Amino acid sequence: VNLQPDPFLNELTGMYERTTETGSVWVTRKRSSLKSKVQRNKMTTAGEPIEYRCLVRATDGKNKMTTVFVSFRGC
């Protein structure tokens, strides 16, 4: 499920609360331009700046959710 950042954080809180007794929550992040490699290469060749964002995913093994944050330092 792809969510906006605020609902994602609310759902992530609920996911952590559901797994306090048993289970785990995995959160991963990576830098992404949300463009294909071909599009990024064309933008680089044309001298256009590429805007990177932070793709965040969370799962508890049963449910998955994703959101995209505007890039910030450390992503």
PDB file of C-alpha atoms in Angstrom:
ATOM      1  CA  VAL A   1       0.000   0.000   0.000  1.00  0.00           C
ATOM      2  CA  ASN A   2       1.442   3.367  -1.027  1.00  0.00           C
ATOM      3  CA  LEU A   3       0.541   6.041   1.540  1.00  0.00           C
ATOM      4  CA  GLN A   4       1.172   9.727   2.058  1.00  0.00           C
ATOM      5  CA  PRO A   5       3.814  10.449   4.757  1.00  0.00           C
ATOM      6  CA  ASP A   6       1.426  11.329   7.639  1.00  0.00           C
ATOM      7  CA  PRO A   7      -0.894   8.297   7.257  1.00  0.00           C
ATOM      8  CA  PHE A   8       2.234   6.144   6.784  1.00  0.00           C
ATOM      9  CA  LEU A   9       3.595   7.255  10.167  1.00  0.00           C
ATOM     10  CA  ASN A  10       0.205   6.625  11.813  1.00  0.00           C
ATOM     11  CA  GLU A  11       0.031   3.123  10.322  1.00  0.00           C
ATOM     12  CA  LEU A  12       3.656   2.465  11.298  1.00  0.00           C
ATOM     13  CA  THR A  13       2.829   3.379  14.892  1.00  0.00           C
ATOM     14  CA  GLY A  14      -0.101   0.951  14.812  1.00  0.00           C
ATOM     15  CA  MET A  15       2.110  -1.748  13.310  1.00  0.00           C
ATOM     16  CA  TYR A  16       4.619  -1.342  16.153  1.00  0.00           C
ATOM     17  CA  GLU A  17       1.829  -1.421  18.751  1.00  0.00           C
ATOM     18  CA  ARG A  18       0.385  -4.656  17.310  1.00  0.00           C
ATOM     19  CA  THR A  19       3.760  -6.395  17.522  1.00  0.00           C
ATOM     20  CA  THR A  20       4.804  -5.410  21.060  1.00  0.00           C
ATOM     21  CA  GLU A  21       4.162  -8.882  22.509  1.00  0.00           C
ATOM     22  CA  THR A  22       5.262 -11.017  19.549  1.00  0.00           C
ATOM     23  CA  GLY A  23       6.545 -10.297  16.078  1.00  0.00           C
ATOM     24  CA  SER A  24       8.804  -7.817  14.367  1.00  0.00           C
ATOM     25  CA  VAL A  25       8.574  -4.776  12.149  1.00  0.00           C
ATOM     26  CA  TRP A  26      11.121  -4.185   9.394  1.00  0.00           C
ATOM     27  CA  VAL A  27      11.651  -0.674   8.060  1.00  0.00           C
ATOM     28  CA  THR A  28      13.891  -0.050   5.049  1.00  0.00           C
ATOM     29  CA  ARG A  29      14.755   3.103   3.145  1.00  0.00           C
ATOM     30  CA  LYS A  30      16.610   3.966  -0.007  1.00  0.00           C
ATOM     31  CA  ARG A  31      17.305   6.929  -2.221  1.00  0.00           C
ATOM     32  CA  SER A  32      15.211   6.959  -5.372  1.00  0.00           C
ATOM     33  CA  SER A  33      14.575   9.384  -8.196  1.00  0.00           C
ATOM     34  CA  LEU A  34      11.356   7.530  -9.112  1.00  0.00           C
ATOM     35  CA  LYS A  35      12.622   7.507 -12.719  1.00  0.00           C
ATOM     36  CA  SER A  36      13.980   4.684 -14.813  1.00  0.00           C
ATOM     37  CA  LYS A  37      17.710   4.363 -15.433  1.00  0.00           C
ATOM     38  CA  VAL A  38      17.210   5.437 -19.066  1.00  0.00           C
ATOM     39  CA  GLN A  39      15.370   8.606 -18.009  1.00  0.00           C
ATOM     40  CA  ARG A  40      18.077   9.438 -15.435  1.00  0.00           C
ATOM     41  CA  ASN A  41      20.818   8.960 -18.056  1.00  0.00           C
ATOM     42  CA  LYS A  42      19.000  11.292 -20.476  1.00  0.00           C
ATOM     43  CA  MET A  43      18.611  13.923 -17.743  1.00  0.00           C
ATOM     44  CA  THR A  44      22.300  13.650 -16.815  1.00  0.00           C
ATOM     45  CA  THR A  45      23.347  14.000 -20.467  1.00  0.00           C
ATOM     46  CA  ALA A  46      21.083  17.041 -20.878  1.00  0.00           C
ATOM     47  CA  GLY A  47      22.507  18.615 -17.713  1.00  0.00           C
ATOM     48  CA  GLU A  48      19.156  18.573 -15.904  1.00  0.00           C
ATOM     49  CA  PRO A  49      19.239  18.124 -12.128  1.00  0.00           C
ATOM     50  CA  ILE A  50      17.829  14.867 -10.776  1.00  0.00           C
ATOM     51  CA  GLU A  51      15.631  15.222  -7.707  1.00  0.00           C
ATOM     52  CA  TYR A  52      16.104  12.312  -5.341  1.00  0.00           C
ATOM     53  CA  ARG A  53      13.537  11.269  -2.764  1.00  0.00           C
ATOM     54  CA  CYS A  54      13.577   8.875   0.151  1.00  0.00           C
ATOM     55  CA  LEU A  55      11.547   5.696  -0.425  1.00  0.00           C
ATOM     56  CA  VAL A  56      10.531   4.121   2.908  1.00  0.00           C
ATOM     57  CA  ARG A  57       9.006   0.658   3.236  1.00  0.00           C
ATOM     58  CA  ALA A  58       7.676  -1.137   6.315  1.00  0.00           C
ATOM     59  CA  THR A  59       6.389  -4.666   6.852  1.00  0.00           C
ATOM     60  CA  ASP A  60       5.482  -6.930   9.722  1.00  0.00           C
ATOM     61  CA  GLY A  61       5.565 -10.040   7.542  1.00  0.00           C
ATOM     62  CA  LYS A  62       1.829  -9.847   6.807  1.00  0.00           C
ATOM     63  CA  ASN A  63       1.199  -6.224   5.861  1.00  0.00           C
ATOM     64  CA  LYS A  64       3.344  -3.982   3.667  1.00  0.00           C
ATOM     65  CA  MET A  65       3.277  -0.235   3.190  1.00  0.00           C
ATOM     66  CA  THR A  66       5.356   2.328   1.337  1.00  0.00           C
ATOM     67  CA  THR A  67       5.752   6.089   1.237  1.00  0.00           C
ATOM     68  CA  VAL A  68       8.013   8.627  -0.430  1.00  0.00           C
ATOM     69  CA  PHE A  69       9.523  11.522   1.504  1.00  0.00           C
ATOM     70  CA  VAL A  70      11.095  14.536  -0.166  1.00  0.00           C
ATOM     71  CA  SER A  71      14.810  13.956  -0.013  1.00  0.00           C
ATOM     72  CA  PHE A  72      16.701  15.258   2.960  1.00  0.00           C
ATOM     73  CA  ARG A  73      20.228  14.820   4.219  1.00  0.00           C
ATOM     74  CA  GLY A  74      21.032  11.330   5.319  1.00  0.00           C
ATOM     75  CA  CYS A  75      18.730   9.511   2.912  1.00  0.00           C
TER      76      CYS A  75
END
